[in-house]
Amino acid sequence: MLNTAAWNRIRYTAYAPLYDAIANRAFRRPRRVALGQVDWEPGMRVLLVGAGTGLDLPFIPRELEIHLTDLTPAMVKRATRRAHRYQRDVTCHVMDAEALTYPDEHFDVVVMHLLLAVMPTPQQGLAEAYRVLRPGGQLCVMDKFQPDGQPAGTSRRLVNIVTSILATDITRQAAPLLTQAGFQIRHDEPVLMNGLFRALLAAKPE
C-alpha cells in the first residue's frame, strides 16, 4: 500500500503551496462547527494533530496553551507563519501523528481534523491521541467517513485504491474507529456534502 508516512510527507510537501486556496474556504464552517462542540475552559492544554497550515486557529479560544503538529515541514512552516499573523502563541513541531513524543495524559483536548481518513494507520493515531489525553479529555474529529452501518461496497473499495494514493481513504467509518480506540462519542453531526463529512466530539473515560 502506498499510503505511508513517507508518501504523505512527499505529497503534502507538494500540496502545501496550494493547500489554503483549496481547503480554507471549503472547510471553514465544518471547522467552526466541530470546534464549537468542544467544552472549552480557560487554561486548557490543546494539541492540534496533523494540523496542516493551522486553519483551525481562528476558531480556538485565545486563553489556551496550544501545541500544533504536522508530518510535513512545509505545512508546519506555514502554520507557524499563520500563528504569528494571528498573534497566537502556538508551539509548532514536525511530528508523526502515529508516534507523538508528548507524555501520557498531557492534554485536555486533542483536535484531529481531516486526518483520520489520510493517515496510514488511523487506529495507531487514535491510540496516541488516547494516550496523551487526560482522563475526561476531549477528542475533536472532523473528516469524511463511510456511514457507520454501511460498509464500503466493491466499487467504492476499488475507487479507494486511487483516492488513497492521491488524497484520502473513502472507506473508513468513524464510530467503529473511535469506540474501538476506547473513546465515548458525545456528539456526531453532519457538516458537509450530505453527511459525507462529519464532526464528532468524543471523550476519554475518567
mmCIF file with all atom_site columns, N, CA and C in Angstrom, residues 14-37:
data_model
loop_
_atom_site.group_PDB
_atom_site.id
_atom_site.type_symbol
_atom_site.label_atom_id
_atom_site.label_alt_id
_atom_site.label_comp_id
_atom_site.label_asym_id
_atom_site.label_entity_id
_atom_site.label_seq_id
_atom_site.pdbx_PDB_ins_code
_atom_site.Cartn_x
_atom_site.Cartn_y
_atom_site.Cartn_z
_atom_site.occupancy
_atom_site.B_iso_or_equiv
_atom_site.pdbx_formal_charge
_atom_site.auth_seq_id
_atom_site.auth_comp_id
_atom_site.auth_asym_id
_atom_site.auth_atom_id
_atom_site.pdbx_PDB_model_num
ATOM 1  N N  . ALA A 1 14 ? 4.230   18.756 -1.668 1.00 0.00 ? 14 ALA A N  1
ATOM 2  C CA . ALA A 1 14 ? 3.830   19.278 -2.977 1.00 0.00 ? 14 ALA A CA 1
ATOM 3  C C  . ALA A 1 14 ? 2.534   20.067 -2.890 1.00 0.00 ? 14 ALA A C  1
ATOM 4  N N  . TYR A 1 15 ? 1.601   19.623 -2.028 1.00 0.00 ? 15 TYR A N  1
ATOM 5  C CA . TYR A 1 15 ? 0.310   20.297 -1.909 1.00 0.00 ? 15 TYR A CA 1
ATOM 6  C C  . TYR A 1 15 ? 0.385   21.600 -1.107 1.00 0.00 ? 15 TYR A C  1
ATOM 7  N N  . ALA A 1 16 ? 1.406   21.751 -0.272 1.00 0.00 ? 16 ALA A N  1
ATOM 8  C CA . ALA A 1 16 ? 1.448   22.859 0.690  1.00 0.00 ? 16 ALA A CA 1
ATOM 9  C C  . ALA A 1 16 ? 1.204   24.237 0.073  1.00 0.00 ? 16 ALA A C  1
ATOM 10 N N  . PRO A 1 17 ? 1.843   24.587 -1.053 1.00 0.00 ? 17 PRO A N  1
ATOM 11 C CA . PRO A 1 17 ? 1.622   25.937 -1.600 1.00 0.00 ? 17 PRO A CA 1
ATOM 12 C C  . PRO A 1 17 ? 0.176   26.201 -2.016 1.00 0.00 ? 17 PRO A C  1
ATOM 13 N N  . LEU A 1 18 ? -0.581  25.151 -2.330 1.00 0.00 ? 18 LEU A N  1
ATOM 14 C CA . LEU A 1 18 ? -1.958  25.306 -2.802 1.00 0.00 ? 18 LEU A CA 1
ATOM 15 C C  . LEU A 1 18 ? -2.996  24.967 -1.737 1.00 0.00 ? 18 LEU A C  1
ATOM 16 N N  . TYR A 1 19 ? -2.544  24.486 -0.589 1.00 0.00 ? 19 TYR A N  1
ATOM 17 C CA . TYR A 1 19 ? -3.465  23.912 0.387  1.00 0.00 ? 19 TYR A CA 1
ATOM 18 C C  . TYR A 1 19 ? -4.508  24.916 0.882  1.00 0.00 ? 19 TYR A C  1
ATOM 19 N N  . ASP A 1 20 ? -4.075  26.114 1.231  1.00 0.00 ? 20 ASP A N  1
ATOM 20 C CA . ASP A 1 20 ? -5.009  27.116 1.757  1.00 0.00 ? 20 ASP A CA 1
ATOM 21 C C  . ASP A 1 20 ? -6.063  27.489 0.724  1.00 0.00 ? 20 ASP A C  1
ATOM 22 N N  . ALA A 1 21 ? -5.648  27.625 -0.529 1.00 0.00 ? 21 ALA A N  1
ATOM 23 C CA . ALA A 1 21 ? -6.591  28.006 -1.575 1.00 0.00 ? 21 ALA A CA 1
ATOM 24 C C  . ALA A 1 21 ? -7.678  26.957 -1.749 1.00 0.00 ? 21 ALA A C  1
ATOM 25 N N  . ILE A 1 22 ? -7.333  25.683 -1.513 1.00 0.00 ? 22 ILE A N  1
ATOM 26 C CA . ILE A 1 22 ? -8.296  24.599 -1.681 1.00 0.00 ? 22 ILE A CA 1
ATOM 27 C C  . ILE A 1 22 ? -9.109  24.371 -0.413 1.00 0.00 ? 22 ILE A C  1
ATOM 28 N N  . ALA A 1 23 ? -8.436  24.352 0.737  1.00 0.00 ? 23 ALA A N  1
ATOM 29 C CA . ALA A 1 23 ? -9.074  23.872 1.969  1.00 0.00 ? 23 ALA A CA 1
ATOM 30 C C  . ALA A 1 23 ? -9.657  24.962 2.861  1.00 0.00 ? 23 ALA A C  1
ATOM 31 N N  . ASN A 1 24 ? -9.208  26.190 2.728  1.00 0.00 ? 24 ASN A N  1
ATOM 32 C CA . ASN A 1 24 ? -9.631  27.216 3.691  1.00 0.00 ? 24 ASN A CA 1
ATOM 33 C C  . ASN A 1 24 ? -11.123 27.506 3.597  1.00 0.00 ? 24 ASN A C  1
ATOM 34 N N  . ARG A 1 25 ? -11.561 27.970 2.458  1.00 0.00 ? 25 ARG A N  1
ATOM 35 C CA . ARG A 1 25 ? -12.964 28.358 2.316  1.00 0.00 ? 25 ARG A CA 1
ATOM 36 C C  . ARG A 1 25 ? -13.906 27.157 2.419  1.00 0.00 ? 25 ARG A C  1
ATOM 37 N N  . ALA A 1 26 ? -13.517 26.048 1.821  1.00 0.00 ? 26 ALA A N  1
ATOM 38 C CA . ALA A 1 26 ? -14.392 24.872 1.786  1.00 0.00 ? 26 ALA A CA 1
ATOM 39 C C  . ALA A 1 26 ? -14.684 24.324 3.173  1.00 0.00 ? 26 ALA A C  1
ATOM 40 N N  . PHE A 1 27 ? -13.716 24.437 4.069  1.00 0.00 ? 27 PHE A N  1
ATOM 41 C CA . PHE A 1 27 ? -13.868 23.783 5.368  1.00 0.00 ? 27 PHE A CA 1
ATOM 42 C C  . PHE A 1 27 ? -13.991 24.754 6.540  1.00 0.00 ? 27 PHE A C  1
ATOM 43 N N  . ARG A 1 28 ? -14.196 26.032 6.261  1.00 0.00 ? 28 ARG A N  1
ATOM 44 C CA . ARG A 1 28 ? -14.326 26.990 7.365  1.00 0.00 ? 28 ARG A CA 1
ATOM 45 C C  . ARG A 1 28 ? -15.521 26.643 8.268  1.00 0.00 ? 28 ARG A C  1
ATOM 46 N N  . ARG A 1 29 ? -16.688 26.448 7.676  1.00 0.00 ? 29 ARG A N  1
ATOM 47 C CA . ARG A 1 29 ? -17.854 26.133 8.501  1.00 0.00 ? 29 ARG A CA 1
ATOM 48 C C  . ARG A 1 29 ? -17.700 24.786 9.220  1.00 0.00 ? 29 ARG A C  1
ATOM 49 N N  . PRO A 1 30 ? -17.285 23.694 8.539  1.00 0.00 ? 30 PRO A N  1
ATOM 50 C CA . PRO A 1 30 ? -17.081 22.440 9.267  1.00 0.00 ? 30 PRO A CA 1
ATOM 51 C C  . PRO A 1 30 ? -16.100 22.558 10.425 1.00 0.00 ? 30 PRO A C  1
ATOM 52 N N  . ARG A 1 31 ? -15.030 23.315 10.245 1.00 0.00 ? 31 ARG A N  1
ATOM 53 C CA . ARG A 1 31 ? -14.083 23.504 11.340 1.00 0.00 ? 31 ARG A CA 1
ATOM 54 C C  . ARG A 1 31 ? -14.754 24.244 12.504 1.00 0.00 ? 31 ARG A C  1
ATOM 55 N N  . ARG A 1 32 ? -15.498 25.292 12.185 1.00 0.00 ? 32 ARG A N  1
ATOM 56 C CA . ARG A 1 32 ? -16.160 26.079 13.229 1.00 0.00 ? 32 ARG A CA 1
ATOM 57 C C  . ARG A 1 32 ? -17.177 25.227 13.990 1.00 0.00 ? 32 ARG A C  1
ATOM 58 N N  . VAL A 1 33 ? -17.947 24.430 13.267 1.00 0.00 ? 33 VAL A N  1
ATOM 59 C CA . VAL A 1 33 ? -18.937 23.569 13.916 1.00 0.00 ? 33 VAL A CA 1
ATOM 60 C C  . VAL A 1 33 ? -18.258 22.543 14.807 1.00 0.00 ? 33 VAL A C  1
ATOM 61 N N  . ALA A 1 34 ? -17.234 21.897 14.297 1.00 0.00 ? 34 ALA A N  1
ATOM 62 C CA . ALA A 1 34 ? -16.537 20.865 15.069 1.00 0.00 ? 34 ALA A CA 1
ATOM 63 C C  . ALA A 1 34 ? -15.936 21.437 16.345 1.00 0.00 ? 34 ALA A C  1
ATOM 64 N N  . LEU A 1 35 ? -15.229 22.549 16.228 1.00 0.00 ? 35 LEU A N  1
ATOM 65 C CA . LEU A 1 35 ? -14.588 23.134 17.400 1.00 0.00 ? 35 LEU A CA 1
ATOM 66 C C  . LEU A 1 35 ? -15.604 23.773 18.337 1.00 0.00 ? 35 LEU A C  1
ATOM 67 N N  . GLY A 1 36 ? -16.766 24.130 17.809 1.00 0.00 ? 36 GLY A N  1
ATOM 68 C CA . GLY A 1 36 ? -17.826 24.660 18.654 1.00 0.00 ? 36 GLY A CA 1
ATOM 69 C C  . GLY A 1 36 ? -18.452 23.615 19.552 1.00 0.00 ? 36 GLY A C  1
ATOM 70 N N  . GLN A 1 37 ? -18.229 22.346 19.273 1.00 0.00 ? 37 GLN A N  1
ATOM 71 C CA . GLN A 1 37 ? -18.744 21.274 20.119 1.00 0.00 ? 37 GLN A CA 1
ATOM 72 C C  . GLN A 1 37 ? -17.907 21.073 21.380 1.00 0.00 ? 37 GLN A C  1
#
